[in-house]
């Protein structure tokens, strides 16, 4: 689009500015900060859906300016995982971000994020242990590395993440506090399809039949959460979830676990806010979901 044509568009339809280098990102964010504006960051891996856009809308409520990053981060994928086939659609993402009110897209290349000779790792314990940390041992180190870089690159006042990736949210809160990174980390409840399935870029891997079966994961977790809140014994309830999702057509179940809502320490009785978390395979898609469990 020419700048002349862009100039005629109303603000809501202007193409979203994109930067690809740390220098260009910092130039824009510093200018906003000099003008007294607050800045929110919404990190994503792209292939955006309404869950991501809800984060952008929340970010707009929390800050004057919103930067969204789109970066499929290689360091959080193991070699056998779906880095290469992960869906990518920068043009589509850019239009969606603009319509949700994002002000700037940060879309660095892999080489810009991890230049030749890059040699630093970050290791997080505590909330990163168990659950996805067991089944995807590479993931939280990679997430901690890329999110730390994004925080230091963009220097946002606030960053918004989804509860859909609840363990990831707890890990990010933990390392941001541990490393004294001056950013407020905000969580947003999971955005779901009408039938309860958590929105996810990986839902694109589901066939029509698998898609029809997938919401049973959320239904099973919700029923289990009510039973646990009513005082039912955790081991029995968790076993019932496994049996129910297996019957619905889920293949391998990575985990179904009850954890403390803040520390993610394992719990067997719900005496303070807890979280029920699960990960299971439906065809080629590894689906995760979680629901709150509150004491009666
Ligand atoms: P991703 O692009 O999958 O790495 O996710 C980027 C951000 O969007 C993370 O903070 C996710 O937790 C969040 N997110 C993904 N799906 C949802 C959803 N269905 N509801 C709310 N947040 C989500």
XYZ file of C-alpha atoms and ligand atoms in Angstrom:
319
model
C 0.000 0.000 0.000
C 1.369 3.453 -0.849
C 1.670 6.016 1.923
C -0.748 8.244 -0.048
C -3.427 5.531 0.008
C -2.676 4.808 3.681
C -3.057 8.485 4.521
C -6.654 8.414 3.255
C -7.671 5.492 5.492
C -9.382 6.111 8.843
C -7.118 5.393 11.840
C -8.799 2.033 12.584
C -7.894 0.761 9.089
C -4.305 2.028 8.909
C -1.796 -0.773 8.243
C -0.008 -1.790 11.445
C 3.583 -0.506 11.647
C 6.085 -3.357 11.948
C 9.629 -3.319 13.345
C 12.103 -6.186 13.126
C 15.150 -4.959 15.051
C 15.718 -4.196 18.727
C 16.956 -0.703 17.791
C 13.759 0.144 15.888
C 11.606 -1.301 18.668
C 13.420 0.684 21.363
C 13.281 3.901 19.326
C 9.488 3.678 19.202
C 8.985 2.561 22.811
C 11.401 5.222 24.151
C 9.525 7.911 22.218
C 6.264 6.762 23.817
C 7.831 6.702 27.281
C 9.304 10.202 26.734
C 5.782 11.385 25.898
C 4.581 9.994 29.240
C 2.732 7.037 27.679
C 2.658 3.611 29.321
C 3.428 0.587 27.146
C 2.043 -2.970 27.228
C 3.610 -6.004 25.539
C 1.656 -9.025 24.274
C 4.069 -11.796 23.224
C 2.712 -14.392 20.778
C 3.872 -17.011 18.292
C 1.377 -15.775 15.688
C -1.415 -17.696 13.887
C -3.578 -15.414 15.935
C -7.094 -16.214 17.136
C -9.601 -14.451 19.375
C -7.734 -15.580 22.514
C -4.671 -13.607 21.442
C -6.817 -10.628 20.464
C -8.469 -10.621 23.902
C -4.958 -10.176 25.346
C -4.423 -7.186 23.053
C -7.741 -5.637 24.098
C -6.861 -6.160 27.780
C -3.441 -4.625 27.130
C -5.143 -1.543 25.701
C -7.102 -1.167 28.934
C -3.892 -1.429 30.964
C -1.600 0.863 28.956
C -1.611 3.744 26.477
C 0.300 1.856 23.776
C 0.367 -1.852 22.862
C 3.229 -3.728 21.218
C 2.566 -7.279 20.107
C 5.395 -9.603 19.196
C 5.024 -12.448 16.728
C 7.941 -14.868 16.944
C 7.902 -18.652 16.672
C 10.663 -19.285 19.187
C 12.916 -22.205 18.176
C 14.515 -22.591 21.621
C 11.267 -23.767 23.220
C 10.730 -26.607 20.722
C 12.532 -29.958 20.941
C 13.899 -31.261 17.603
C 10.990 -33.728 17.177
C 8.307 -31.091 17.917
C 6.275 -28.923 15.528
C 8.535 -25.862 15.025
C 8.668 -26.325 11.235
C 4.967 -26.973 10.707
C 3.742 -24.433 13.315
C 1.247 -22.221 11.394
C 2.628 -18.854 10.227
C 0.611 -15.973 8.706
C 2.196 -12.580 9.345
C -0.087 -10.663 6.959
C -3.222 -12.133 8.547
C -1.828 -11.556 12.049
C -0.999 -7.951 11.268
C -4.575 -7.192 10.132
C -6.062 -8.869 13.224
C -3.731 -7.023 15.584
C -4.581 -3.687 13.961
C -8.305 -4.333 14.310
C -7.856 -5.239 18.020
C -6.154 -1.890 18.638
C -2.481 -2.906 18.694
C -0.106 -0.018 17.876
C 3.063 -1.832 16.814
C 4.028 -5.310 15.600
C 7.469 -6.572 16.580
C 8.399 -9.472 14.300
C 12.118 -10.238 14.627
C 13.881 -12.930 12.621
C 15.354 -16.004 14.329
C 18.821 -14.752 13.401
C 18.150 -11.357 15.019
C 16.972 -13.000 18.250
C 19.673 -15.667 18.337
C 22.704 -14.351 16.440
C 25.713 -16.517 15.627
C 27.530 -17.360 18.862
C 24.483 -16.982 21.124
C 25.418 -18.937 24.276
C 23.060 -18.072 27.121
C 20.443 -20.262 28.774
C 17.996 -19.657 31.603
C 16.836 -22.443 33.883
C 13.723 -22.067 36.048
C 12.802 -24.458 38.880
C 9.732 -24.244 41.107
C 6.637 -23.809 38.934
C 8.501 -25.050 35.831
C 8.888 -28.506 37.390
C 6.449 -31.287 36.477
C 3.373 -30.996 34.204
C 4.561 -29.658 30.802
C 8.066 -29.334 32.280
C 8.255 -33.143 32.364
C 6.787 -33.843 28.928
C 8.414 -30.892 27.119
C 11.677 -30.496 29.067
C 12.977 -27.899 26.600
C 9.990 -25.631 26.789
C 10.236 -23.464 29.889
C 13.941 -22.736 29.471
C 13.145 -21.542 25.949
C 10.127 -19.559 27.098
C 12.118 -17.937 29.932
C 14.891 -17.030 27.497
C 12.691 -15.497 24.818
C 10.345 -13.709 27.218
C 13.285 -12.276 29.179
C 14.744 -11.019 25.905
C 11.385 -9.541 24.856
C 11.044 -7.811 28.256
C 14.548 -6.342 28.004
C 14.100 -5.399 24.356
C 10.707 -3.716 24.673
C 10.942 -2.562 28.318
C 7.159 -2.595 28.726
C 5.377 -1.378 31.858
C 3.020 -4.356 31.718
C 2.841 -7.638 29.783
C -0.279 -9.739 29.245
C -0.373 -13.552 29.035
C -3.181 -16.111 28.862
C -4.233 -18.523 31.599
C -4.645 -21.050 28.779
C -0.921 -21.667 29.356
C -1.304 -21.520 33.135
C 2.021 -23.121 34.040
C 3.791 -20.797 31.597
C 2.116 -17.784 33.257
C 3.331 -18.941 36.695
C 6.844 -19.550 35.330
C 6.963 -16.060 33.793
C 5.745 -14.461 37.061
C 8.454 -16.418 38.928
C 11.458 -15.519 36.764
C 10.362 -11.890 36.303
C 10.325 -11.575 40.107
C 13.531 -13.606 40.583
C 15.441 -11.546 38.007
C 14.005 -8.180 39.179
C 12.638 -7.412 35.727
C 10.555 -4.254 36.210
C 7.364 -5.393 34.464
C 3.889 -6.135 35.766
C 2.750 -9.580 34.544
C -1.024 -9.790 33.971
C -2.990 -12.994 33.310
C -6.221 -13.259 31.331
C -8.760 -16.122 31.612
C -8.814 -18.635 28.761
C -10.901 -17.652 25.739
C -12.933 -20.627 24.496
C -14.920 -21.728 21.485
C -18.695 -21.899 22.036
C -18.409 -25.613 22.943
C -15.727 -24.998 25.576
C -12.605 -25.972 23.625
C -9.763 -23.602 24.555
C -8.771 -21.571 21.499
C -5.298 -22.559 20.310
C -3.244 -22.125 17.161
C -2.681 -25.907 17.352
C -6.436 -26.606 16.993
C -5.692 -26.219 13.267
C -4.075 -29.681 13.455
C -7.435 -31.321 14.345
C -9.534 -33.163 11.743
C -13.296 -32.445 11.770
C -13.938 -35.611 13.787
C -11.171 -34.826 16.293
C -12.417 -31.250 16.597
C -15.881 -32.565 17.534
C -14.388 -34.791 20.272
C -11.879 -32.280 21.677
C -14.261 -30.223 23.942
C -14.674 -33.276 26.184
C -11.345 -32.345 27.778
C -12.805 -29.091 29.111
C -16.109 -30.692 30.128
C -14.300 -33.428 32.068
C -12.124 -30.843 33.849
C -15.114 -28.669 34.781
C -17.037 -31.626 36.234
C -13.930 -32.752 38.110
C -13.415 -29.242 39.514
C -16.974 -29.241 40.907
C -16.455 -32.682 42.444
C -13.158 -31.602 44.041
C -14.691 -28.374 45.365
C -17.431 -30.545 46.889
C -14.811 -32.554 48.800
C -14.376 -35.611 46.523
C -11.094 -37.498 46.810
C -8.514 -36.183 44.316
C -7.056 -39.515 43.111
C -10.519 -40.867 42.233
C -11.559 -37.671 40.460
C -8.333 -37.466 38.425
C -8.714 -41.115 37.397
C -12.285 -40.410 36.263
C -11.018 -37.549 34.050
C -8.461 -39.858 32.437
C -11.098 -42.528 31.773
C -13.550 -39.993 30.364
C -11.153 -38.326 27.925
C -9.811 -41.711 26.827
C -13.399 -42.749 26.059
C -13.825 -39.516 24.072
C -10.974 -40.492 21.746
C -7.920 -38.830 23.309
C -4.817 -40.949 22.767
C -1.830 -40.518 25.026
C -2.514 -38.510 28.207
C 0.563 -36.584 29.365
C -0.963 -35.587 32.708
C -4.096 -34.753 34.667
C -3.034 -33.106 37.918
C -4.255 -30.987 40.795
C -1.850 -28.236 41.856
C -1.760 -25.209 44.134
C -2.994 -22.227 42.082
C -0.032 -19.987 43.021
C 3.000 -22.207 43.578
C 1.888 -25.152 41.408
C 2.981 -27.496 44.212
C 1.046 -30.818 44.052
C -2.015 -30.928 46.336
C -4.365 -33.740 47.301
C -7.017 -31.664 49.075
C -8.531 -28.336 48.096
C -8.058 -26.115 51.135
C -7.036 -22.989 49.218
C -7.316 -22.024 45.517
C -6.072 -24.867 43.346
C -5.827 -25.522 39.625
C -6.688 -28.667 37.714
C -4.407 -29.006 34.687
C -4.289 -31.523 31.853
C -2.420 -32.234 28.616
C -3.463 -34.952 26.201
C -3.108 -35.864 22.541
C -5.991 -35.765 20.087
C -4.578 -37.060 16.808
C -1.529 -34.909 15.959
C -2.522 -32.102 18.350
C -1.289 -31.926 21.908
C -4.088 -30.084 23.704
C -3.708 -28.457 27.110
C -6.382 -27.026 29.362
C -6.853 -26.019 32.984
C -9.619 -24.791 35.264
C -9.716 -23.171 38.701
C -10.776 -25.229 41.734
C -11.925 -23.196 44.707
C -12.408 -24.542 48.230
C -16.060 -24.903 49.246
P 1.030 -18.558 21.765
O 0.927 -17.775 20.508
O 0.273 -19.839 21.746
O 2.440 -18.680 22.266
O 0.281 -17.703 22.871
C 0.586 -16.349 23.074
C -0.170 -15.855 24.264
O -1.581 -16.028 24.019
C 0.120 -16.632 25.557
O 0.119 -15.726 26.649
C -1.040 -17.592 25.629
O -1.316 -18.028 26.951
C -2.155 -16.720 25.103
N -3.287 -17.536 24.617
C -3.255 -18.526 23.712
N -4.487 -19.077 23.570
C -5.288 -18.411 24.443
C -6.678 -18.515 24.790
N -7.469 -19.419 24.230
N -7.163 -17.663 25.727
C -6.360 -16.747 26.317
N -5.056 -16.592 26.031
C -4.526 -17.419 25.115
